[in-house]
Coordinates of C-alpha atoms and ligand atoms in Angstrom, one line a residue:
M1 CA -15.9 -4.9 -25.3
S2 CA -18.8 -4.0 -23.1
D3 CA -18.6 -1.1 -20.7
L4 CA -18.6 -3.5 -17.8
A5 CA -15.7 -5.5 -19.3
K6 CA -13.8 -2.3 -19.9
E7 CA -14.3 -1.2 -16.3
I8 CA -13.2 -4.5 -14.9
N9 CA -10.3 -5.0 -17.2
K10 CA -8.7 -1.7 -16.2
R11 CA -8.7 -2.7 -12.5
R12 CA -5.5 -3.8 -10.8
T13 CA -6.0 -5.0 -7.2
F14 CA -2.8 -5.8 -5.3
A15 CA -1.2 -5.8 -1.8
I16 CA 2.2 -4.6 -0.9
I17 CA 4.0 -6.9 1.4
S18 CA 7.1 -6.2 3.4
H19 CA 8.9 -6.3 6.6
P20 CA 8.4 -3.1 8.7
D21 CA 10.5 -0.2 7.6
A22 CA 11.4 -1.6 4.1
G23 CA 9.5 1.3 2.6
K24 CA 5.9 0.1 1.9
T25 CA 4.3 3.3 3.1
T26 CA 6.7 5.4 1.2
L27 CA 6.3 3.5 -2.0
T28 CA 2.5 3.6 -1.7
E29 CA 2.7 7.3 -1.3
K30 CA 4.8 7.7 -4.4
F31 CA 2.3 5.7 -6.4
L32 CA -0.3 8.2 -5.2
L33 CA 2.0 11.0 -6.2
Y34 CA 2.4 9.7 -9.7
G35 CA -1.4 9.0 -9.8
G36 CA -1.8 12.7 -9.1
Q37 CA -3.7 12.0 -5.9
I38 CA -1.5 13.7 -3.4
N39 CA 0.8 16.7 -3.5
L40 CA 4.0 16.4 -1.6
A41 CA 5.5 19.7 -2.9
G42 CA 6.1 22.4 -0.4
S43 CA 6.0 20.0 2.5
V44 CA 9.2 20.1 4.5
K45 CA 8.9 16.5 5.3
G46 CA 6.7 15.2 2.5
K47 CA 6.4 11.8 3.7
A48 CA 5.1 12.5 7.2
T49 CA 2.5 14.9 5.9
A50 CA 1.2 12.6 3.3
R51 CA 1.2 9.6 5.6
H52 CA -1.0 11.5 7.9
A53 CA -3.4 12.2 5.2
V54 CA -3.7 8.6 4.0
S55 CA -3.9 7.0 7.4
D56 CA -6.4 9.3 9.1
W57 CA -8.9 6.6 9.4
M58 CA -6.4 4.4 11.2
D59 CA -5.4 7.2 13.6
I60 CA -9.0 7.7 14.6
E61 CA -9.2 4.0 15.6
K62 CA -5.9 4.2 17.3
E63 CA -7.3 6.9 19.6
R64 CA -10.0 4.5 20.4
G65 CA -7.5 1.9 21.2
I66 CA -8.5 -0.5 18.6
S67 CA -6.4 0.0 15.5
V68 CA -6.7 -3.0 13.4
T69 CA -7.2 -1.6 9.9
S70 CA -6.0 -2.7 6.6
S71 CA -7.0 0.2 4.5
V72 CA -7.7 0.1 0.8
L73 CA -6.6 2.9 -1.5
Q74 CA -8.1 3.5 -4.9
F75 CA -6.6 5.8 -7.5
N76 CA -6.2 6.1 -11.3
Y77 CA -2.9 6.0 -13.2
G78 CA -2.3 5.6 -16.9
G79 CA -5.8 4.4 -17.7
Y80 CA -5.8 1.8 -14.9
C81 CA -7.9 1.9 -11.8
I82 CA -5.7 0.7 -9.0
N83 CA -6.7 -0.7 -5.6
I84 CA -3.9 -1.1 -3.1
L85 CA -4.6 -3.2 -0.2
D86 CA -2.6 -2.2 2.8
T87 CA -1.2 -5.0 4.9
P88 CA -0.4 -3.6 8.3
G89 CA 3.0 -4.5 9.7
H90 CA 4.6 -3.2 12.9
Q91 CA 2.4 -3.7 16.0
D92 CA -0.7 -3.9 13.8
F93 CA 0.3 -7.2 12.3
S94 CA -2.7 -9.5 12.7
E95 CA -4.6 -12.3 11.0
D96 CA -6.3 -9.5 9.0
T97 CA -3.0 -8.9 7.4
Y98 CA -3.0 -12.4 6.0
R99 CA -6.7 -12.3 5.1
T100 CA -6.2 -9.1 3.1
L101 CA -3.9 -11.1 0.8
M102 CA -6.9 -13.3 -0.1
A103 CA -8.6 -10.2 -1.6
A104 CA -5.6 -9.3 -3.8
D105 CA -4.8 -10.5 -7.3
S106 CA -1.1 -9.9 -7.0
A107 CA 1.5 -8.8 -4.5
V108 CA 4.4 -6.4 -4.6
M109 CA 7.1 -7.5 -2.2
V110 CA 9.2 -4.5 -1.0
I111 CA 12.6 -5.5 0.2
D112 CA 15.2 -3.2 1.8
G113 CA 18.3 -3.5 -0.5
A114 CA 20.6 -3.3 2.5
K115 CA 18.8 -6.0 4.4
G116 CA 17.4 -8.5 2.0
V117 CA 14.6 -11.0 2.9
E118 CA 13.3 -10.5 6.4
P119 CA 11.0 -12.5 8.6
Q120 CA 7.7 -10.7 8.0
T121 CA 8.3 -10.7 4.2
R122 CA 8.8 -14.5 4.4
K123 CA 5.5 -15.0 6.3
L124 CA 3.5 -12.9 3.9
F125 CA 5.2 -14.3 0.9
K126 CA 4.2 -17.8 2.0
V127 CA 0.6 -16.9 2.1
C128 CA 0.7 -15.3 -1.4
A129 CA 2.7 -18.2 -2.8
R130 CA 0.2 -20.7 -1.5
R131 CA -2.5 -18.9 -3.5
G132 CA -0.3 -18.9 -6.5
I133 CA -0.8 -15.2 -7.2
P134 CA 1.8 -13.2 -9.1
I135 CA 4.5 -11.7 -6.9
F136 CA 6.7 -8.8 -7.9
T137 CA 9.9 -7.8 -6.1
F138 CA 10.9 -4.2 -5.5
F139 CA 14.3 -3.8 -4.0
N140 CA 14.1 -0.4 -2.2
K141 CA 16.5 2.0 -0.7
M142 CA 19.0 1.7 -3.5
D143 CA 20.1 5.3 -2.6
R144 CA 21.7 3.8 0.4
D145 CA 24.6 1.4 0.3
A146 CA 22.9 -1.8 -0.6
R147 CA 24.1 -5.4 -0.6
D148 CA 25.5 -6.9 -3.8
T149 CA 22.8 -7.0 -6.3
F150 CA 23.3 -10.5 -7.5
E151 CA 23.4 -11.7 -3.9
L152 CA 20.0 -10.0 -3.2
V153 CA 18.3 -11.7 -6.1
D154 CA 19.9 -15.0 -5.2
E155 CA 18.5 -14.7 -1.7
V156 CA 15.0 -14.3 -2.9
E157 CA 15.4 -17.4 -5.1
K158 CA 16.9 -19.5 -2.4
E159 CA 15.1 -18.3 0.7
L160 CA 11.6 -17.9 -0.8
G161 CA 11.9 -20.6 -3.5
I162 CA 10.7 -18.5 -6.4
A163 CA 12.5 -17.9 -9.7
T164 CA 13.3 -14.3 -10.5
C165 CA 13.7 -12.2 -13.6
P166 CA 15.2 -8.8 -13.2
I167 CA 13.4 -6.3 -15.4
N168 CA 15.6 -3.4 -14.4
W169 CA 19.0 -3.3 -12.8
P170 CA 20.5 -0.7 -10.5
I171 CA 23.3 1.5 -11.7
G172 CA 25.4 1.7 -8.6
S173 CA 24.0 2.2 -5.1
G174 CA 24.3 4.6 -2.2
K175 CA 25.8 7.9 -3.2
N176 CA 26.6 6.4 -6.6
F177 CA 23.1 5.3 -7.4
K178 CA 22.6 6.8 -10.8
G179 CA 19.4 5.3 -11.9
V180 CA 18.3 2.0 -13.4
Y181 CA 18.9 0.1 -16.6
D182 CA 15.7 -1.1 -18.3
R183 CA 16.4 -4.5 -19.7
T184 CA 13.3 -4.5 -21.8
T185 CA 14.5 -1.5 -23.8
G186 CA 18.3 -1.5 -23.3
E187 CA 18.1 2.0 -21.9
I188 CA 19.7 3.7 -19.0
V189 CA 17.0 5.6 -17.1
E190 CA 18.2 8.7 -15.2
F191 CA 16.1 10.7 -12.8
A192 CA 16.3 14.4 -11.9
D193 CA 14.4 17.2 -10.2
T194 CA 12.5 14.9 -7.9
L195 CA 13.3 17.5 -5.1
K196 CA 14.2 14.8 -2.6
G197 CA 11.2 12.8 -3.7
T198 CA 8.5 15.5 -3.3
K199 CA 8.0 16.0 -7.0
E200 CA 7.5 13.5 -9.8
G201 CA 10.7 14.8 -11.5
T202 CA 12.0 14.1 -14.9
E203 CA 13.2 10.9 -16.5
T204 CA 15.9 10.7 -19.1
R205 CA 16.4 7.6 -21.2
I206 CA 19.7 6.9 -23.0
K207 CA 20.5 3.8 -25.0
L208 CA 23.3 1.9 -23.4
D209 CA 24.5 1.1 -26.9
D210 CA 25.1 4.8 -27.5
V211 CA 28.6 4.8 -26.1
E212 CA 29.1 8.5 -26.1
A213 CA 25.8 9.5 -24.6
S214 CA 25.7 6.7 -22.0
T215 CA 29.3 7.4 -21.0
A216 CA 28.5 11.0 -20.6
A217 CA 25.5 10.1 -18.5
I218 CA 26.9 7.7 -15.9
G219 CA 30.7 7.8 -16.5
E220 CA 33.0 5.3 -18.0
E221 CA 33.5 3.2 -14.9
A222 CA 29.8 2.8 -14.1
R223 CA 29.1 2.0 -17.7
E224 CA 31.8 -0.7 -17.9
Q225 CA 30.5 -2.3 -14.7
L226 CA 26.9 -2.2 -15.9
L227 CA 27.9 -3.9 -19.2
E228 CA 29.6 -6.6 -17.3
E229 CA 26.7 -7.1 -15.0
I230 CA 24.2 -7.2 -17.8
E231 CA 26.2 -9.8 -19.6
L232 CA 26.3 -11.9 -16.5
L233 CA 22.6 -11.4 -16.0
D234 CA 21.7 -12.3 -19.6
G235 CA 23.6 -15.5 -19.2
A236 CA 22.3 -16.5 -15.8
A237 CA 18.8 -15.1 -15.1
A238 CA 15.6 -16.7 -16.2
E239 CA 13.8 -15.2 -19.2
F240 CA 10.7 -13.2 -18.7
D241 CA 7.7 -15.5 -19.1
Q242 CA 4.3 -13.9 -18.5
E243 CA 2.6 -17.3 -18.0
L244 CA 5.0 -18.2 -15.2
V245 CA 4.5 -14.8 -13.6
N246 CA 0.7 -15.3 -13.8
K247 CA 1.1 -18.6 -11.9
G248 CA 3.3 -17.0 -9.2
Q249 CA 6.3 -19.1 -10.3
L250 CA 8.5 -16.3 -11.6
S251 CA 8.9 -12.9 -9.8
P252 CA 9.8 -9.9 -12.0
V253 CA 12.4 -7.9 -10.1
F254 CA 12.9 -4.2 -9.9
F255 CA 15.2 -1.8 -8.1
G256 CA 14.7 1.7 -7.0
S257 CA 14.4 4.2 -4.2
A258 CA 10.9 5.1 -3.0
L259 CA 12.3 8.0 -1.0
T260 CA 13.9 9.8 -4.0
N261 CA 11.4 8.4 -6.6
F262 CA 14.2 6.8 -8.6
G263 CA 12.7 3.8 -10.4
V264 CA 9.2 4.2 -8.9
E265 CA 7.3 5.2 -12.0
I266 CA 9.2 2.8 -14.3
F267 CA 8.3 0.0 -11.8
L268 CA 4.7 1.1 -11.7
E269 CA 4.4 1.1 -15.5
H270 CA 5.9 -2.4 -16.0
F271 CA 4.1 -3.8 -13.0
L272 CA 0.7 -2.6 -14.2
E273 CA 1.3 -4.2 -17.6
M274 CA 2.5 -7.5 -16.1
T275 CA 0.0 -7.9 -13.3
M276 CA -3.5 -9.1 -14.0
S277 CA -7.0 -7.6 -14.1
P278 CA -9.4 -9.2 -11.6
L279 CA -8.9 -12.9 -11.5
P280 CA -11.7 -15.5 -11.8
R281 CA -12.4 -17.0 -8.4
V282 CA -13.3 -20.6 -7.4
S283 CA -16.8 -21.3 -6.0
N284 CA -18.7 -24.4 -5.2
E285 CA -20.3 -24.0 -8.7
G286 CA -17.0 -23.8 -10.5
V287 CA -14.9 -20.9 -11.5
I288 CA -16.7 -17.5 -11.6
D289 CA -15.7 -15.2 -14.4
P290 CA -15.5 -11.5 -13.2
V291 CA -17.1 -10.2 -16.4
E292 CA -19.7 -12.8 -17.2
K293 CA -21.4 -13.1 -13.8
N294 CA -23.6 -10.5 -12.1
F295 CA -22.4 -8.9 -8.9
S296 CA -20.8 -11.2 -6.3
A297 CA -18.4 -10.6 -3.5
F298 CA -16.9 -12.2 -0.4
V299 CA -16.2 -10.8 3.0
F300 CA -12.5 -10.9 3.9
K301 CA -12.4 -8.6 6.9
I302 CA -14.7 -7.3 9.6
Q303 CA -13.9 -4.1 11.3
A304 CA -15.6 -3.7 14.6
N305 CA -16.5 -0.6 16.5
M306 CA -16.2 2.1 13.9
N307 CA -18.8 3.9 16.0
K308 CA -18.5 2.8 19.6
A309 CA -21.9 4.1 20.7
H310 CA -23.6 1.7 18.2
R311 CA -21.3 -1.3 18.4
D312 CA -21.6 -1.4 14.7
R313 CA -19.2 -3.1 12.3
I314 CA -18.0 -2.7 8.8
A315 CA -17.7 -5.8 6.6
F316 CA -15.1 -5.4 3.9
M317 CA -15.9 -7.2 0.7
R318 CA -13.9 -7.9 -2.4
I319 CA -16.1 -7.7 -5.4
C320 CA -15.4 -10.8 -7.6
S321 CA -17.7 -10.3 -10.4
G322 CA -20.1 -7.8 -12.1
K323 CA -21.1 -4.4 -10.9
F324 CA -22.2 -3.2 -7.5
E325 CA -24.9 -0.5 -7.4
A326 CA -25.8 1.3 -4.2
G327 CA -29.1 0.1 -2.8
M328 CA -29.2 -3.2 -4.7
N329 CA -30.8 -6.2 -3.1
V330 CA -28.4 -9.1 -2.9
W331 CA -28.3 -12.6 -1.5
H332 CA -26.2 -13.4 1.6
V333 CA -25.5 -17.0 0.9
Q334 CA -24.3 -18.1 4.4
G335 CA -27.2 -16.2 6.0
N336 CA -29.6 -17.7 3.5
K337 CA -31.3 -14.3 3.2
Q338 CA -31.9 -11.4 0.9
V339 CA -30.1 -8.3 2.2
R340 CA -29.4 -4.8 1.2
L341 CA -25.8 -3.6 1.3
L342 CA -26.0 -0.6 3.5
Q343 CA -23.8 2.5 3.6
P344 CA -21.3 1.2 1.1
Q345 CA -18.0 3.0 1.2
Q346 CA -14.6 3.1 -0.3
M347 CA -11.3 4.7 0.4
M348 CA -10.2 7.1 -2.3
A349 CA -6.7 8.2 -1.7
D350 CA -7.2 10.1 1.5
E351 CA -10.8 9.9 2.3
R352 CA -13.7 7.6 2.8
H353 CA -16.7 8.2 0.7
V354 CA -19.9 6.6 -0.2
V355 CA -19.9 4.6 -3.4
D356 CA -22.7 4.5 -5.9
E357 CA -21.1 1.9 -8.1
A358 CA -18.1 -0.4 -7.9
F359 CA -16.8 -3.2 -10.1
A360 CA -15.1 -6.6 -9.8
G361 CA -11.7 -5.9 -8.3
D362 CA -12.9 -3.2 -6.0
I363 CA -13.2 -3.4 -2.3
I364 CA -16.2 -1.9 -0.5
G365 CA -17.0 -1.7 3.2
V366 CA -20.7 -2.1 4.1
F367 CA -22.5 -1.6 7.3
D368 CA -22.8 -4.9 9.2
P369 CA -25.5 -5.2 11.8
G370 CA -23.7 -8.4 13.0
I371 CA -24.8 -10.8 10.3
Y372 CA -21.6 -11.4 8.3
S373 CA -18.7 -13.7 9.0
I374 CA -15.3 -13.8 7.4
G375 CA -15.5 -15.7 4.1
D376 CA -19.2 -15.2 3.5
T377 CA -20.4 -14.8 -0.1
I378 CA -22.8 -12.2 -1.5
C379 CA -24.5 -12.9 -4.8
T380 CA -27.1 -11.5 -7.1
P381 CA -30.3 -13.6 -7.0
P382 CA -30.9 -16.1 -8.4
D383 CA -27.2 -17.0 -8.0
K384 CA -26.5 -18.8 -4.7
F385 CA -23.0 -20.1 -5.1
Q386 CA -20.3 -19.9 -2.4
Y387 CA -16.7 -18.8 -2.9
A388 CA -14.0 -21.0 -1.4
G389 CA -13.6 -20.0 2.2
I390 CA -10.7 -18.0 3.8
P391 CA -8.4 -20.3 5.7
T392 CA -7.8 -19.8 9.3
F393 CA -4.1 -18.9 9.8
A394 CA -1.9 -20.1 12.5
P395 CA -1.7 -17.8 15.6
E396 CA 1.8 -17.3 17.0
H397 CA 1.0 -16.0 20.4
F398 CA -1.2 -17.7 23.0
A399 CA -2.6 -16.8 26.4
R400 CA -4.9 -18.4 28.9
V401 CA -7.8 -16.1 29.6
R402 CA -9.6 -16.2 32.9
L403 CA -12.7 -14.3 34.0
E404 CA -12.2 -12.1 37.0
D405 CA -15.8 -12.2 38.2
S406 CA -17.3 -15.5 37.5
L407 CA -20.8 -14.0 37.7
K408 CA -20.2 -12.3 34.4
R409 CA -19.7 -15.6 32.5
K410 CA -22.6 -14.9 30.1
Q411 CA -21.3 -11.6 29.0
F412 CA -17.8 -13.0 28.7
V413 CA -18.8 -15.9 26.5
K414 CA -20.9 -13.6 24.3
G415 CA -18.1 -11.0 24.0
I416 CA -15.4 -13.5 23.3
E417 CA -17.4 -15.4 20.8
Q418 CA -18.4 -12.2 19.0
I419 CA -14.8 -11.0 18.8
A420 CA -13.7 -14.4 17.6
Q421 CA -16.4 -14.3 14.9
E422 CA -15.0 -11.1 13.7
G423 CA -11.7 -12.9 13.3
A424 CA -9.6 -10.8 15.6
I425 CA -8.7 -13.7 17.9
Q426 CA -9.0 -17.5 17.8
I427 CA -10.3 -19.4 20.8
F428 CA -9.4 -22.9 21.9
Q429 CA -10.6 -25.0 24.7
E430 CA -8.7 -27.5 26.8
S431 CA -10.7 -30.6 27.2
N432 CA -10.8 -30.4 31.0
Y433 CA -12.1 -26.9 31.3
G434 CA -15.3 -25.2 30.4
M435 CA -15.7 -21.7 28.9
E436 CA -14.5 -19.9 32.1
E437 CA -11.0 -20.6 31.1
I438 CA -9.9 -20.7 27.5
I439 CA -6.9 -20.3 25.4
V440 CA -6.7 -17.4 23.0
G441 CA -4.4 -17.4 20.0
V442 CA -3.5 -14.3 18.0
V443 CA -1.2 -13.5 15.1
G444 CA -0.1 -10.2 16.5
V445 CA 0.3 -9.5 20.2
L446 CA -1.7 -6.2 20.0
Q447 CA -4.8 -8.3 19.6
F448 CA -4.5 -9.3 23.3
E449 CA -4.8 -5.7 24.3
V450 CA -7.7 -5.2 21.9
L451 CA -9.4 -8.2 23.4
Q452 CA -9.0 -6.9 27.0
Y453 CA -10.0 -3.4 26.0
R454 CA -13.1 -4.5 24.1
L455 CA -14.3 -6.9 26.7
K456 CA -14.0 -4.2 29.3
N457 CA -15.6 -1.4 27.2
E458 CA -18.2 -3.3 25.3
Y459 CA -19.1 -6.1 27.6
N460 CA -18.0 -4.7 31.0
V461 CA -16.0 -7.8 31.7
D462 CA -12.5 -7.9 33.2
I463 CA -10.2 -10.7 32.3
I464 CA -6.8 -12.0 33.4
L465 CA -4.4 -12.9 30.6
E466 CA -1.6 -15.4 31.3
N467 CA 0.9 -15.7 28.5
L468 CA 1.6 -19.2 27.4
P469 CA 4.9 -20.3 25.9
Y470 CA 3.5 -21.9 22.7
E471 CA 4.5 -20.5 19.4
F472 CA 3.3 -23.0 16.9
I473 CA -0.2 -24.4 16.3
R474 CA -1.0 -27.3 14.0
W475 CA -4.3 -28.6 12.8
I476 CA -4.6 -32.3 12.5
K477 CA -5.4 -33.4 9.0
N478 CA -6.3 -37.0 9.7
T479 CA -9.9 -36.7 10.8
D480 CA -10.0 -40.3 12.1
I481 CA -7.3 -39.8 14.6
D482 CA -8.2 -39.8 18.3
L483 CA -6.7 -36.8 20.0
D484 CA -6.1 -38.7 23.3
T485 CA -3.9 -41.3 21.6
I486 CA -1.5 -38.8 20.1
N487 CA 1.9 -39.3 21.7
G488 CA 3.6 -35.9 21.8
T489 CA 6.4 -34.1 23.6
S490 CA 5.8 -33.2 27.3
D491 CA 5.5 -29.5 26.5
M492 CA 2.9 -30.1 23.8
K493 CA -0.7 -29.2 24.5
K494 CA -3.9 -30.7 23.0
V495 CA -6.8 -28.4 22.4
R496 CA -9.9 -28.0 20.3
D497 CA -11.2 -25.0 18.4
L498 CA -14.8 -23.7 18.6
K499 CA -15.9 -26.1 15.8
G500 CA -14.4 -29.0 17.7
N501 CA -11.4 -29.5 15.5
P502 CA -8.5 -31.0 17.3
L503 CA -5.2 -29.0 17.4
L504 CA -1.8 -29.2 18.9
L505 CA 0.2 -26.4 20.4
F506 CA 4.0 -26.5 20.4
V507 CA 6.7 -24.4 22.0
N508 CA 9.2 -25.0 19.2
S509 CA 9.5 -26.6 15.8
W510 CA 11.6 -29.4 17.2
S511 CA 8.6 -30.7 19.2
I512 CA 6.6 -30.7 16.0
G513 CA 9.2 -32.9 14.4
M514 CA 9.3 -35.2 17.4
T515 CA 5.6 -35.6 17.5
L516 CA 5.4 -36.4 13.8
D517 CA 8.1 -39.0 14.3
R518 CA 6.4 -40.6 17.3
N519 CA 3.0 -40.9 15.6
D520 CA 3.0 -42.8 12.4
G521 CA 0.8 -41.4 9.7
L522 CA 0.0 -38.2 11.6
E523 CA -0.5 -35.2 9.3
L524 CA -0.3 -31.7 10.6
E525 CA -1.3 -28.5 8.9
E526 CA -0.4 -24.8 9.4
Y527 CA -3.8 -23.6 8.1
S528 CA -7.3 -24.7 8.5
E529 CA -9.7 -24.7 5.6
N530 CA -12.7 -25.6 7.8
Ligands
G4P601 P1 7.2 0.7 6.0 O1 5.9 1.3 5.6 O2 7.5 -0.5 5.2 O3 7.3 0.4 7.5 O4 8.3 1.7 5.7 P2 8.2 3.3 5.5 O5 7.8 3.7 4.2 O6 7.6 3.9 6.7 O7 9.8 3.6 5.6 C1 10.6 3.4 6.7 C2 11.8 4.3 6.7 O8 12.6 4.1 5.6 C3 11.4 5.8 6.7 O9 12.4 6.5 7.4 C4 11.5 6.1 5.3 O10 11.8 7.5 5.0 C5 12.7 5.3 4.9 N1 12.7 5.0 3.4 C6 11.7 4.5 2.7 N2 12.1 4.4 1.4 C7 13.4 4.7 1.3 C8 14.3 4.8 0.3 O11 14.1 4.5 -0.9 N3 15.6 5.2 0.7 C9 15.9 5.6 1.9 N4 17.1 6.1 2.2 N5 15.0 5.6 2.9 C10 13.8 5.1 2.6 P3 12.2 7.0 8.9 O12 13.4 7.7 9.3 O13 11.7 5.9 9.8 O14 10.9 7.9 8.8 P4 10.9 9.4 8.5 O15 11.7 10.1 9.6 O16 11.6 9.6 7.1 O17 9.5 9.8 8.5

């Protein structure tokens, strides 16, 4: 195997998706702990300290009032080079969260064992499932009283529509959480000395078949119960099938407690083996093999304002093939120009640093003088192919934006178009208004504040935001349909995006159904590929 192939094959690039508070940050941190990248020992509150370290970059931006970062962490573990794409939840939830998933080769879905599938998990899962990438389930917080294990697994199957295959199984929960049973080896795995999760701790493996040793380890009652559950599971659960996992049709399931480290390393080990090295990507010239082609990448996120004084931006690229070397001349396909990738940087555990080289699977951020757009492709000449674009995801919050001082129309249009180009907001026009009054759609409400703040600070424009009641947007698939002839509900609104595509805004899903019923042949879409 060539050195290039070796480098690429050891890469694992994935996103962690979850509903806020399920434990995504804690789990990420524990991965770093096992990767030897952070030291939690000695910290009274390990988590808070480490979190501070890994999210410094974000904090800086928060101070500036424009936190919209999905950071990328790279670290090594067990011969693998791991890239974790952080998908911001909480108030940072935005379209970037969805776009980040376009750069991942697989996803780890963290679910709170006491809560089960929650709304944000559902949304993020949908985006991953649509791409058909492998999805792994980690039921977290098993050190707390969790819901019935079979019920949890069943909920994932029913609510998300994906088959599951438990790889390990919890032994009790809450105070009685003793460890996990590894179905691949038939062993009980016990954990000790993790010092409330601040140390890696030790792992003891005991064969469940060894009656004496396993009874001594977990007690007779827990052993009996485990035997019963395993028998049920063996009869009912799907068998592990790597091919189905690769297609995103079967989710391997794990249980553990990120807080106490129980089940974290065993998850990491299995997951790294089952997930895939950088996947080939589809371009307009066919599928691009990560190893065979020279350097190529696509832009999945643009981060504005890293340095306010310069209004500069960072374009985040996912490398899809070959090797990146600092200073190389590359071809920016959409710009139809040769460019140099300037100030390339990467996040390594807790710091940003300049990269000299990077490989397919890695994410780099490069200085963007304002030339890149989301979805753009970068190739090595003479290649000039284009990767399939990143869809536009449906905003869920809408507001009418009005200019306070109509004399500033020019700055307003410039600012708002620029911010839309970066992908922070989507703008729509009602057919009877010009650009003085537009409708802005966002995935996360914080983006409204970002918009207001940035227009004021960067363009010296004050705006008035009027919230609108719409929650659903649909693109119209039938290109031949005349927007004016669509017969919708009275609370529906017809708008166009910047490219002139017709769209419909709805206040509830009932109106969507009504409109579909009333207009024979009308086809609506939640995403736009244009
Ligand atoms: P998120 O990134 O998905 O939003 O979740 P995060 O890791 O921040 O965890 C949310 C809360 O859940 C934190 O508590 C964290 O300590 C706790 N938690 C995470 N994993 C586990 C687990 O395996 N077991 C238990 N019992 N709790 C877990 P917090 O009180 O909000 O924060 P802190 O006071 O601990 O900093």
